[in-house]
mmCIF file with all atom_site columns, C-alpha atoms in Angstrom:
data_model
loop_
_atom_site.group_PDB
_atom_site.id
_atom_site.type_symbol
_atom_site.label_atom_id
_atom_site.label_alt_id
_atom_site.label_comp_id
_atom_site.label_asym_id
_atom_site.label_entity_id
_atom_site.label_seq_id
_atom_site.pdbx_PDB_ins_code
_atom_site.Cartn_x
_atom_site.Cartn_y
_atom_site.Cartn_z
_atom_site.occupancy
_atom_site.B_iso_or_equiv
_atom_site.pdbx_formal_charge
_atom_site.auth_seq_id
_atom_site.auth_comp_id
_atom_site.auth_asym_id
_atom_site.auth_atom_id
_atom_site.pdbx_PDB_model_num
ATOM 1   C CA . UNK A 1 1   ? 1.819   -21.700 9.659   1.00 43.00 ? 1   UNK A CA 1
ATOM 2   C CA . UNK A 1 2   ? -0.746  -23.922 8.282   1.00 47.00 ? 2   UNK A CA 1
ATOM 3   C CA . UNK A 1 3   ? -0.825  -26.264 6.051   1.00 49.00 ? 3   UNK A CA 1
ATOM 4   C CA . UNK A 1 4   ? -3.174  -25.147 3.500   1.00 54.00 ? 4   UNK A CA 1
ATOM 5   C CA . UNK A 1 5   ? -4.957  -28.556 1.261   1.00 71.00 ? 5   UNK A CA 1
ATOM 6   C CA . UNK A 1 6   ? -5.355  -29.048 -2.268  1.00 70.00 ? 6   UNK A CA 1
ATOM 7   C CA . UNK A 1 7   ? -9.212  -28.350 -2.128  1.00 77.00 ? 7   UNK A CA 1
ATOM 8   C CA . UNK A 1 8   ? -8.415  -25.140 -0.608  1.00 75.00 ? 8   UNK A CA 1
ATOM 9   C CA . UNK A 1 9   ? -6.433  -23.798 -2.928  1.00 68.00 ? 9   UNK A CA 1
ATOM 10  C CA . UNK A 1 10  ? -8.395  -24.601 -6.406  1.00 70.00 ? 10  UNK A CA 1
ATOM 11  C CA . UNK A 1 11  ? -11.452 -23.036 -4.104  1.00 77.00 ? 11  UNK A CA 1
ATOM 12  C CA . UNK A 1 12  ? -9.061  -19.883 -3.622  1.00 72.00 ? 12  UNK A CA 1
ATOM 13  C CA . UNK A 1 13  ? -7.786  -19.842 -7.159  1.00 62.00 ? 13  UNK A CA 1
ATOM 14  C CA . UNK A 1 14  ? -11.783 -20.175 -8.292  1.00 69.00 ? 14  UNK A CA 1
ATOM 15  C CA . UNK A 1 15  ? -12.860 -17.615 -6.386  1.00 74.00 ? 15  UNK A CA 1
ATOM 16  C CA . UNK A 1 16  ? -10.308 -14.799 -7.472  1.00 61.00 ? 16  UNK A CA 1
ATOM 17  C CA . UNK A 1 17  ? -10.912 -15.645 -10.869 1.00 59.00 ? 17  UNK A CA 1
ATOM 18  C CA . UNK A 1 18  ? -14.847 -13.994 -10.273 1.00 66.00 ? 18  UNK A CA 1
ATOM 19  C CA . UNK A 1 19  ? -15.443 -18.011 -9.582  1.00 74.00 ? 19  UNK A CA 1
ATOM 20  C CA . UNK A 1 20  ? -14.747 -18.877 -13.570 1.00 72.00 ? 20  UNK A CA 1
ATOM 21  C CA . UNK A 1 21  ? -13.600 -22.914 -12.941 1.00 72.00 ? 21  UNK A CA 1
ATOM 22  C CA . UNK A 1 22  ? -11.832 -23.229 -15.937 1.00 67.00 ? 22  UNK A CA 1
ATOM 23  C CA . UNK A 1 23  ? -9.822  -20.031 -15.215 1.00 66.00 ? 23  UNK A CA 1
ATOM 24  C CA . UNK A 1 24  ? -9.016  -20.618 -11.472 1.00 65.00 ? 24  UNK A CA 1
ATOM 25  C CA . UNK A 1 25  ? -8.173  -24.533 -12.671 1.00 69.00 ? 25  UNK A CA 1
ATOM 26  C CA . UNK A 1 26  ? -5.646  -23.284 -14.858 1.00 62.00 ? 26  UNK A CA 1
ATOM 27  C CA . UNK A 1 27  ? -4.381  -20.753 -11.500 1.00 61.00 ? 27  UNK A CA 1
ATOM 28  C CA . UNK A 1 28  ? -4.334  -23.780 -9.559  1.00 61.00 ? 28  UNK A CA 1
ATOM 29  C CA . UNK A 1 29  ? -1.809  -25.600 -11.855 1.00 61.00 ? 29  UNK A CA 1
ATOM 30  C CA . UNK A 1 30  ? 0.687   -22.790 -12.144 1.00 55.00 ? 30  UNK A CA 1
ATOM 31  C CA . UNK A 1 31  ? 0.359   -22.441 -8.232  1.00 59.00 ? 31  UNK A CA 1
ATOM 32  C CA . UNK A 1 32  ? 1.669   -26.479 -8.466  1.00 55.00 ? 32  UNK A CA 1
ATOM 33  C CA . UNK A 1 33  ? 4.242   -25.751 -10.433 1.00 48.00 ? 33  UNK A CA 1
ATOM 34  C CA . UNK A 1 34  ? 5.300   -22.416 -9.076  1.00 52.00 ? 34  UNK A CA 1
ATOM 35  C CA . UNK A 1 35  ? 4.826   -23.332 -5.067  1.00 54.00 ? 35  UNK A CA 1
ATOM 36  C CA . UNK A 1 36  ? 4.107   -21.071 -2.550  1.00 58.00 ? 36  UNK A CA 1
ATOM 37  C CA . UNK A 1 37  ? 6.754   -18.887 -2.889  1.00 54.00 ? 37  UNK A CA 1
ATOM 38  C CA . UNK A 1 38  ? 6.449   -18.231 -6.546  1.00 55.00 ? 38  UNK A CA 1
ATOM 39  C CA . UNK A 1 39  ? 4.247   -15.020 -8.322  1.00 56.00 ? 39  UNK A CA 1
ATOM 40  C CA . UNK A 1 40  ? 1.995   -15.464 -10.496 1.00 57.00 ? 40  UNK A CA 1
ATOM 41  C CA . UNK A 1 41  ? 0.870   -12.911 -12.954 1.00 56.00 ? 41  UNK A CA 1
ATOM 42  C CA . UNK A 1 42  ? -1.518  -13.231 -15.254 1.00 57.00 ? 42  UNK A CA 1
ATOM 43  C CA . UNK A 1 43  ? -2.335  -10.498 -17.795 1.00 53.00 ? 43  UNK A CA 1
ATOM 44  C CA . UNK A 1 44  ? -5.336  -9.998  -20.796 1.00 55.00 ? 44  UNK A CA 1
ATOM 45  C CA . UNK A 1 45  ? -4.970  -11.857 -24.116 1.00 51.00 ? 45  UNK A CA 1
ATOM 46  C CA . UNK A 1 46  ? -7.339  -11.352 -27.448 1.00 51.00 ? 46  UNK A CA 1
ATOM 47  C CA . UNK A 1 47  ? -7.268  -15.283 -27.846 1.00 49.00 ? 47  UNK A CA 1
ATOM 48  C CA . UNK A 1 48  ? -8.423  -18.014 -25.107 1.00 48.00 ? 48  UNK A CA 1
ATOM 49  C CA . UNK A 1 49  ? -6.556  -18.145 -21.946 1.00 50.00 ? 49  UNK A CA 1
ATOM 50  C CA . UNK A 1 50  ? -2.407  -18.828 -23.654 1.00 49.00 ? 50  UNK A CA 1
ATOM 51  C CA . UNK A 1 51  ? -0.074  -19.936 -20.605 1.00 47.00 ? 51  UNK A CA 1
ATOM 52  C CA . UNK A 1 52  ? 3.165   -19.009 -20.531 1.00 46.00 ? 52  UNK A CA 1
ATOM 53  C CA . UNK A 1 53  ? 5.157   -20.320 -17.477 1.00 44.00 ? 53  UNK A CA 1
ATOM 54  C CA . UNK A 1 54  ? 8.884   -18.057 -17.158 1.00 44.00 ? 54  UNK A CA 1
ATOM 55  C CA . UNK A 1 55  ? 11.298  -19.321 -15.371 1.00 44.00 ? 55  UNK A CA 1
ATOM 56  C CA . UNK A 1 56  ? 11.316  -16.009 -12.838 1.00 51.00 ? 56  UNK A CA 1
ATOM 57  C CA . UNK A 1 57  ? 11.913  -15.112 -9.182  1.00 67.00 ? 57  UNK A CA 1
ATOM 58  C CA . UNK A 1 58  ? 9.808   -12.139 -6.787  1.00 78.00 ? 58  UNK A CA 1
ATOM 59  C CA . UNK A 1 59  ? 9.562   -10.439 -3.919  1.00 87.00 ? 59  UNK A CA 1
ATOM 60  C CA . UNK A 1 60  ? 6.310   -9.104  -2.645  1.00 88.00 ? 60  UNK A CA 1
ATOM 61  C CA . UNK A 1 61  ? 5.189   -6.723  -0.405  1.00 90.00 ? 61  UNK A CA 1
ATOM 62  C CA . UNK A 1 62  ? 1.955   -5.704  1.538   1.00 90.00 ? 62  UNK A CA 1
ATOM 63  C CA . UNK A 1 63  ? 2.052   -2.818  0.396   1.00 93.00 ? 63  UNK A CA 1
ATOM 64  C CA . UNK A 1 64  ? 0.490   -1.171  -3.238  1.00 95.00 ? 64  UNK A CA 1
ATOM 65  C CA . UNK A 1 65  ? 0.885   2.669   -4.305  1.00 96.00 ? 65  UNK A CA 1
ATOM 66  C CA . UNK A 1 66  ? 1.015   5.289   -2.519  1.00 95.00 ? 66  UNK A CA 1
ATOM 67  C CA . UNK A 1 67  ? -2.269  6.928   -4.331  1.00 95.00 ? 67  UNK A CA 1
ATOM 68  C CA . UNK A 1 68  ? -4.812  5.581   -6.672  1.00 95.00 ? 68  UNK A CA 1
ATOM 69  C CA . UNK A 1 69  ? -2.802  9.110   -9.481  1.00 95.00 ? 69  UNK A CA 1
ATOM 70  C CA . UNK A 1 70  ? 0.521   7.414   -9.482  1.00 96.00 ? 70  UNK A CA 1
ATOM 71  C CA . UNK A 1 71  ? -0.657  4.636   -11.864 1.00 96.00 ? 71  UNK A CA 1
ATOM 72  C CA . UNK A 1 72  ? -0.228  3.949   -15.298 1.00 96.00 ? 72  UNK A CA 1
ATOM 73  C CA . UNK A 1 73  ? -2.564  1.042   -16.444 1.00 94.00 ? 73  UNK A CA 1
ATOM 74  C CA . UNK A 1 74  ? -5.843  3.274   -15.932 1.00 92.00 ? 74  UNK A CA 1
ATOM 75  C CA . UNK A 1 75  ? -7.762  -1.100  -17.080 1.00 92.00 ? 75  UNK A CA 1
ATOM 76  C CA . UNK A 1 76  ? -6.278  -2.786  -13.990 1.00 92.00 ? 76  UNK A CA 1
ATOM 77  C CA . UNK A 1 77  ? -5.461  -0.041  -11.652 1.00 95.00 ? 77  UNK A CA 1
ATOM 78  C CA . UNK A 1 78  ? -1.639  -0.937  -10.819 1.00 96.00 ? 78  UNK A CA 1
ATOM 79  C CA . UNK A 1 79  ? 1.166   0.736   -12.092 1.00 97.00 ? 79  UNK A CA 1
ATOM 80  C CA . UNK A 1 80  ? 2.813   -1.676  -14.541 1.00 96.00 ? 80  UNK A CA 1
ATOM 81  C CA . UNK A 1 81  ? 5.778   -1.368  -15.768 1.00 96.00 ? 81  UNK A CA 1
ATOM 82  C CA . UNK A 1 82  ? 9.304   -3.586  -17.778 1.00 96.00 ? 82  UNK A CA 1
ATOM 83  C CA . UNK A 1 83  ? 13.244  -3.319  -16.525 1.00 96.00 ? 83  UNK A CA 1
ATOM 84  C CA . UNK A 1 84  ? 11.824  -0.304  -13.781 1.00 97.00 ? 84  UNK A CA 1
ATOM 85  C CA . UNK A 1 85  ? 14.505  1.511   -11.849 1.00 98.00 ? 85  UNK A CA 1
ATOM 86  C CA . UNK A 1 86  ? 13.876  1.025   -8.385  1.00 98.00 ? 86  UNK A CA 1
ATOM 87  C CA . UNK A 1 87  ? 15.131  3.682   -5.589  1.00 98.00 ? 87  UNK A CA 1
ATOM 88  C CA . UNK A 1 88  ? 14.886  2.630   -2.250  1.00 97.00 ? 88  UNK A CA 1
ATOM 89  C CA . UNK A 1 89  ? 14.759  5.467   0.597   1.00 97.00 ? 89  UNK A CA 1
ATOM 90  C CA . UNK A 1 90  ? 15.226  6.019   4.001   1.00 96.00 ? 90  UNK A CA 1
ATOM 91  C CA . UNK A 1 91  ? 14.068  8.904   5.704   1.00 93.00 ? 91  UNK A CA 1
ATOM 92  C CA . UNK A 1 92  ? 11.463  10.542  6.135   1.00 92.00 ? 92  UNK A CA 1
ATOM 93  C CA . UNK A 1 93  ? 11.541  13.330  3.424   1.00 91.00 ? 93  UNK A CA 1
ATOM 94  C CA . UNK A 1 94  ? 11.763  12.834  0.412   1.00 93.00 ? 94  UNK A CA 1
ATOM 95  C CA . UNK A 1 95  ? 9.569   15.645  -0.505  1.00 92.00 ? 95  UNK A CA 1
ATOM 96  C CA . UNK A 1 96  ? 12.503  17.732  -0.318  1.00 92.00 ? 96  UNK A CA 1
ATOM 97  C CA . UNK A 1 97  ? 15.527  15.554  -1.575  1.00 95.00 ? 97  UNK A CA 1
ATOM 98  C CA . UNK A 1 98  ? 17.137  17.865  -4.555  1.00 96.00 ? 98  UNK A CA 1
ATOM 99  C CA . UNK A 1 99  ? 19.296  14.714  -5.319  1.00 97.00 ? 99  UNK A CA 1
ATOM 100 C CA . UNK A 1 100 ? 15.832  12.423  -6.147  1.00 96.00 ? 100 UNK A CA 1
ATOM 101 C CA . UNK A 1 101 ? 14.460  15.564  -7.784  1.00 95.00 ? 101 UNK A CA 1
ATOM 102 C CA . UNK A 1 102 ? 17.328  15.637  -10.600 1.00 96.00 ? 102 UNK A CA 1
ATOM 103 C CA . UNK A 1 103 ? 17.658  11.975  -10.643 1.00 97.00 ? 103 UNK A CA 1
ATOM 104 C CA . UNK A 1 104 ? 14.117  11.769  -11.743 1.00 96.00 ? 104 UNK A CA 1
ATOM 105 C CA . UNK A 1 105 ? 14.567  14.219  -14.037 1.00 94.00 ? 105 UNK A CA 1
ATOM 106 C CA . UNK A 1 106 ? 17.542  12.935  -15.406 1.00 95.00 ? 106 UNK A CA 1
ATOM 107 C CA . UNK A 1 107 ? 16.266  9.706   -15.975 1.00 96.00 ? 107 UNK A CA 1
ATOM 108 C CA . UNK A 1 108 ? 12.716  11.071  -17.827 1.00 91.00 ? 108 UNK A CA 1
ATOM 109 C CA . UNK A 1 109 ? 11.986  8.123   -20.362 1.00 88.00 ? 109 UNK A CA 1
ATOM 110 C CA . UNK A 1 110 ? 12.579  4.839   -16.900 1.00 95.00 ? 110 UNK A CA 1
ATOM 111 C CA . UNK A 1 111 ? 10.073  3.615   -15.485 1.00 97.00 ? 111 UNK A CA 1
ATOM 112 C CA . UNK A 1 112 ? 10.910  4.735   -11.982 1.00 98.00 ? 112 UNK A CA 1
ATOM 113 C CA . UNK A 1 113 ? 9.271   2.873   -8.257  1.00 98.00 ? 113 UNK A CA 1
ATOM 114 C CA . UNK A 1 114 ? 10.421  4.465   -5.378  1.00 97.00 ? 114 UNK A CA 1
ATOM 115 C CA . UNK A 1 115 ? 10.171  2.752   -1.861  1.00 97.00 ? 115 UNK A CA 1
ATOM 116 C CA . UNK A 1 116 ? 10.543  4.826   0.642   1.00 96.00 ? 116 UNK A CA 1
ATOM 117 C CA . UNK A 1 117 ? 10.399  4.748   4.904   1.00 94.00 ? 117 UNK A CA 1
ATOM 118 C CA . UNK A 1 118 ? 7.557   7.306   4.649   1.00 91.00 ? 118 UNK A CA 1
ATOM 119 C CA . UNK A 1 119 ? 5.871   8.945   1.987   1.00 90.00 ? 119 UNK A CA 1
ATOM 120 C CA . UNK A 1 120 ? 6.733   13.256  2.982   1.00 84.00 ? 120 UNK A CA 1
ATOM 121 C CA . UNK A 1 121 ? 3.937   16.006  2.569   1.00 88.00 ? 121 UNK A CA 1
ATOM 122 C CA . UNK A 1 122 ? 0.942   15.277  0.854   1.00 88.00 ? 122 UNK A CA 1
ATOM 123 C CA . UNK A 1 123 ? 2.282   17.831  -1.869  1.00 90.00 ? 123 UNK A CA 1
ATOM 124 C CA . UNK A 1 124 ? 4.650   15.485  -3.002  1.00 91.00 ? 124 UNK A CA 1
ATOM 125 C CA . UNK A 1 125 ? 2.024   12.554  -4.571  1.00 93.00 ? 125 UNK A CA 1
ATOM 126 C CA . UNK A 1 126 ? 0.925   15.927  -6.221  1.00 92.00 ? 126 UNK A CA 1
ATOM 127 C CA . UNK A 1 127 ? 4.078   17.179  -7.320  1.00 93.00 ? 127 UNK A CA 1
ATOM 128 C CA . UNK A 1 128 ? 4.688   13.370  -8.872  1.00 94.00 ? 128 UNK A CA 1
ATOM 129 C CA . UNK A 1 129 ? 1.559   13.429  -10.593 1.00 95.00 ? 129 UNK A CA 1
ATOM 130 C CA . UNK A 1 130 ? 2.155   16.410  -12.488 1.00 94.00 ? 130 UNK A CA 1
ATOM 131 C CA . UNK A 1 131 ? 5.499   14.991  -13.046 1.00 93.00 ? 131 UNK A CA 1
ATOM 132 C CA . UNK A 1 132 ? 4.138   12.421  -14.459 1.00 95.00 ? 132 UNK A CA 1
ATOM 133 C CA . UNK A 1 133 ? 0.579   13.877  -16.695 1.00 93.00 ? 133 UNK A CA 1
ATOM 134 C CA . UNK A 1 134 ? 2.437   17.101  -17.821 1.00 93.00 ? 134 UNK A CA 1
ATOM 135 C CA . UNK A 1 135 ? 5.928   15.791  -18.264 1.00 92.00 ? 135 UNK A CA 1
ATOM 136 C CA . UNK A 1 136 ? 6.107   12.479  -19.568 1.00 93.00 ? 136 UNK A CA 1
ATOM 137 C CA . UNK A 1 137 ? 7.610   10.967  -16.807 1.00 96.00 ? 137 UNK A CA 1
ATOM 138 C CA . UNK A 1 138 ? 6.415   6.991   -15.104 1.00 97.00 ? 138 UNK A CA 1
ATOM 139 C CA . UNK A 1 139 ? 7.169   7.409   -11.286 1.00 97.00 ? 139 UNK A CA 1
ATOM 140 C CA . UNK A 1 140 ? 5.404   5.920   -8.431  1.00 97.00 ? 140 UNK A CA 1
ATOM 141 C CA . UNK A 1 141 ? 6.022   5.658   -4.403  1.00 97.00 ? 141 UNK A CA 1
ATOM 142 C CA . UNK A 1 142 ? 5.096   3.093   -2.418  1.00 96.00 ? 142 UNK A CA 1
ATOM 143 C CA . UNK A 1 143 ? 5.805   3.597   1.648   1.00 95.00 ? 143 UNK A CA 1
ATOM 144 C CA . UNK A 1 144 ? 7.405   0.403   2.561   1.00 93.00 ? 144 UNK A CA 1
ATOM 145 C CA . UNK A 1 145 ? 5.437   -1.819  4.650   1.00 88.00 ? 145 UNK A CA 1
ATOM 146 C CA . UNK A 1 146 ? 5.737   -2.682  8.843   1.00 83.00 ? 146 UNK A CA 1
ATOM 147 C CA . UNK A 1 147 ? 8.048   -0.480  11.215  1.00 82.00 ? 147 UNK A CA 1
ATOM 148 C CA . UNK A 1 148 ? 11.283  0.237   13.095  1.00 82.00 ? 148 UNK A CA 1
ATOM 149 C CA . UNK A 1 149 ? 13.779  -2.797  13.275  1.00 87.00 ? 149 UNK A CA 1
ATOM 150 C CA . UNK A 1 150 ? 11.662  -5.442  10.822  1.00 87.00 ? 150 UNK A CA 1
ATOM 151 C CA . UNK A 1 151 ? 10.966  -1.934  8.226   1.00 90.00 ? 151 UNK A CA 1
ATOM 152 C CA . UNK A 1 152 ? 14.959  -1.956  8.223   1.00 91.00 ? 152 UNK A CA 1
ATOM 153 C CA . UNK A 1 153 ? 15.106  -5.175  7.854   1.00 90.00 ? 153 UNK A CA 1
ATOM 154 C CA . UNK A 1 154 ? 12.949  -5.285  4.811   1.00 91.00 ? 154 UNK A CA 1
ATOM 155 C CA . UNK A 1 155 ? 14.670  -2.022  3.459   1.00 93.00 ? 155 UNK A CA 1
ATOM 156 C CA . UNK A 1 156 ? 17.997  -3.951  2.742   1.00 93.00 ? 156 UNK A CA 1
ATOM 157 C CA . UNK A 1 157 ? 16.405  -6.977  1.649   1.00 91.00 ? 157 UNK A CA 1
ATOM 158 C CA . UNK A 1 158 ? 14.484  -5.052  -1.040  1.00 93.00 ? 158 UNK A CA 1
ATOM 159 C CA . UNK A 1 159 ? 18.089  -3.553  -1.763  1.00 94.00 ? 159 UNK A CA 1
ATOM 160 C CA . UNK A 1 160 ? 19.893  -7.108  -1.916  1.00 91.00 ? 160 UNK A CA 1
ATOM 161 C CA . UNK A 1 161 ? 17.574  -7.451  -4.623  1.00 91.00 ? 161 UNK A CA 1
ATOM 162 C CA . UNK A 1 162 ? 16.871  -4.882  -6.782  1.00 93.00 ? 162 UNK A CA 1
ATOM 163 C CA . UNK A 1 163 ? 20.769  -5.104  -6.656  1.00 93.00 ? 163 UNK A CA 1
ATOM 164 C CA . UNK A 1 164 ? 20.501  -1.289  -5.541  1.00 96.00 ? 164 UNK A CA 1
ATOM 165 C CA . UNK A 1 165 ? 22.492  1.229   -2.861  1.00 97.00 ? 165 UNK A CA 1
ATOM 166 C CA . UNK A 1 166 ? 19.436  2.236   -0.195  1.00 97.00 ? 166 UNK A CA 1
ATOM 167 C CA . UNK A 1 167 ? 19.993  6.072   0.015   1.00 97.00 ? 167 UNK A CA 1
ATOM 168 C CA . UNK A 1 168 ? 20.085  7.304   3.557   1.00 97.00 ? 168 UNK A CA 1
ATOM 169 C CA . UNK A 1 169 ? 18.563  10.769  3.636   1.00 95.00 ? 169 UNK A CA 1
ATOM 170 C CA . UNK A 1 170 ? 21.586  13.799  4.972   1.00 94.00 ? 170 UNK A CA 1
ATOM 171 C CA . UNK A 1 171 ? 23.994  11.053  4.280   1.00 96.00 ? 171 UNK A CA 1
ATOM 172 C CA . UNK A 1 172 ? 24.123  10.004  0.786   1.00 97.00 ? 172 UNK A CA 1
ATOM 173 C CA . UNK A 1 173 ? 25.004  12.458  -2.624  1.00 96.00 ? 173 UNK A CA 1
ATOM 174 C CA . UNK A 1 174 ? 24.312  10.034  -5.677  1.00 97.00 ? 174 UNK A CA 1
ATOM 175 C CA . UNK A 1 175 ? 21.533  8.064   -6.213  1.00 98.00 ? 175 UNK A CA 1
ATOM 176 C CA . UNK A 1 176 ? 22.365  4.227   -6.663  1.00 97.00 ? 176 UNK A CA 1
ATOM 177 C CA . UNK A 1 177 ? 19.082  2.196   -7.978  1.00 98.00 ? 177 UNK A CA 1
ATOM 178 C CA . UNK A 1 178 ? 18.672  -0.973  -8.530  1.00 96.00 ? 178 UNK A CA 1
ATOM 179 C CA . UNK A 1 179 ? 16.761  -2.415  -10.904 1.00 95.00 ? 179 UNK A CA 1
ATOM 180 C CA . UNK A 1 180 ? 13.601  -5.063  -11.566 1.00 95.00 ? 180 UNK A CA 1
ATOM 181 C CA . UNK A 1 181 ? 12.912  -7.112  -14.562 1.00 94.00 ? 181 UNK A CA 1
ATOM 182 C CA . UNK A 1 182 ? 8.790   -5.951  -14.011 1.00 94.00 ? 182 UNK A CA 1
ATOM 183 C CA . UNK A 1 183 ? 7.642   -4.490  -11.243 1.00 95.00 ? 183 UNK A CA 1
ATOM 184 C CA . UNK A 1 184 ? 3.530   -4.484  -10.842 1.00 94.00 ? 184 UNK A CA 1
ATOM 185 C CA . UNK A 1 185 ? 1.860   -2.334  -7.834  1.00 95.00 ? 185 UNK A CA 1
ATOM 186 C CA . UNK A 1 186 ? -1.470  -2.720  -6.902  1.00 94.00 ? 186 UNK A CA 1
ATOM 187 C CA . UNK A 1 187 ? -3.379  -1.209  -4.469  1.00 94.00 ? 187 UNK A CA 1
ATOM 188 C CA . UNK A 1 188 ? -2.732  -3.307  -1.439  1.00 94.00 ? 188 UNK A CA 1
ATOM 189 C CA . UNK A 1 189 ? 0.451   -5.485  -2.873  1.00 92.00 ? 189 UNK A CA 1
ATOM 190 C CA . UNK A 1 190 ? 3.888   -4.821  -4.608  1.00 94.00 ? 190 UNK A CA 1
ATOM 191 C CA . UNK A 1 191 ? 5.818   -7.129  -6.859  1.00 92.00 ? 191 UNK A CA 1
ATOM 192 C CA . UNK A 1 192 ? 8.779   -6.701  -7.571  1.00 92.00 ? 192 UNK A CA 1
ATOM 193 C CA . UNK A 1 193 ? 10.427  -9.995  -10.332 1.00 90.00 ? 193 UNK A CA 1
ATOM 194 C CA . UNK A 1 194 ? 13.813  -10.677 -12.114 1.00 87.00 ? 194 UNK A CA 1
ATOM 195 C CA . UNK A 1 195 ? 14.396  -13.843 -13.981 1.00 81.00 ? 195 UNK A CA 1
ATOM 196 C CA . UNK A 1 196 ? 17.908  -14.193 -12.127 1.00 72.00 ? 196 UNK A CA 1
ATOM 197 C CA . UNK A 1 197 ? 18.473  -13.366 -8.350  1.00 61.00 ? 197 UNK A CA 1
ATOM 198 C CA . UNK A 1 198 ? 22.060  -13.585 -6.957  1.00 59.00 ? 198 UNK A CA 1
ATOM 199 C CA . UNK A 1 199 ? 23.237  -15.715 -4.222  1.00 58.00 ? 199 UNK A CA 1
ATOM 200 C CA . UNK A 1 200 ? 22.977  -13.758 -1.717  1.00 57.00 ? 200 UNK A CA 1
ATOM 201 C CA . UNK A 1 201 ? 19.447  -13.200 -1.944  1.00 49.00 ? 201 UNK A CA 1
ATOM 202 C CA . UNK A 1 202 ? 18.305  -16.779 -2.697  1.00 48.00 ? 202 UNK A CA 1
ATOM 203 C CA . UNK A 1 203 ? 20.530  -17.673 0.678   1.00 55.00 ? 203 UNK A CA 1
ATOM 204 C CA . UNK A 1 204 ? 18.920  -15.172 2.680   1.00 51.00 ? 204 UNK A CA 1
ATOM 205 C CA . UNK A 1 205 ? 15.638  -16.597 1.315   1.00 50.00 ? 205 UNK A CA 1
ATOM 206 C CA . UNK A 1 206 ? 16.636  -20.042 2.564   1.00 52.00 ? 206 UNK A CA 1
ATOM 207 C CA . UNK A 1 207 ? 17.556  -18.521 6.315   1.00 55.00 ? 207 UNK A CA 1
ATOM 208 C CA . UNK A 1 208 ? 14.351  -16.827 6.336   1.00 49.00 ? 208 UNK A CA 1
ATOM 209 C CA . UNK A 1 209 ? 12.626  -20.219 5.612   1.00 49.00 ? 209 UNK A CA 1
ATOM 210 C CA . UNK A 1 210 ? 14.776  -21.850 8.191   1.00 57.00 ? 210 UNK A CA 1
ATOM 211 C CA . UNK A 1 211 ? 13.971  -19.100 11.123  1.00 52.00 ? 211 UNK A CA 1
ATOM 212 C CA . UNK A 1 212 ? 9.892   -19.466 9.711   1.00 50.00 ? 212 UNK A CA 1
ATOM 213 C CA . UNK A 1 213 ? 10.179  -23.561 10.974  1.00 59.00 ? 213 UNK A CA 1
ATOM 214 C CA . UNK A 1 214 ? 11.500  -22.572 13.660  1.00 62.00 ? 214 UNK A CA 1
ATOM 215 C CA . UNK A 1 215 ? 9.317   -19.510 14.631  1.00 59.00 ? 215 UNK A CA 1
ATOM 216 C CA . UNK A 1 216 ? 6.432   -20.627 17.649  1.00 52.00 ? 216 UNK A CA 1
ATOM 217 C CA . UNK A 1 217 ? 2.992   -18.589 16.549  1.00 52.00 ? 217 UNK A CA 1
ATOM 218 C CA . UNK A 1 218 ? 2.824   -16.991 20.574  1.00 49.00 ? 218 UNK A CA 1
ATOM 219 C CA . UNK A 1 219 ? 6.474   -15.368 18.550  1.00 51.00 ? 219 UNK A CA 1
ATOM 220 C CA . UNK A 1 220 ? 4.077   -13.155 16.581  1.00 45.00 ? 220 UNK A CA 1
#
């Protein structure tokens, strides 16, 4: 893990802002406030840049939407929603799970994020797309990052963070989703954002930080 100096961070912020130095400086100042573990959400405004920082806690996953057909903001190319339900699914055949399908049907008016161990058959994405377009639903699908034990541990962390109970294929009889104040699903990343987080999650974050500090580069 390498420390990044201020000038390098400013350059990254400027490049991320299409080389607009003014916006780059704003992002840099925001980064200094939220820290390296924070999430900065940039939204378009009708007038000159207006920055409002809200205290919140975010989890960012290195995986985005499963299909460009499962977005709800054509302008940004993202799936974005407030007060979204999050289902964490352990198993390889979500496309055949009637319990999950019934839950989606009963929650038509709510945005739903499915974070799954495996995407399932390609036809499942097509089915979700039809549900969104023809039925007026608001559902997206994400495959959990990492592999094997790491993926399992991450799914447990996600469930803890959003307050969900993992739906285990072949065992669970009921969907018990979690909820986030805001979700932004981009092509390669997913940001889950909460205004408040329970103490168990904060303790887990501190433990992971401690483990990272005590881990050498050779262990990766």
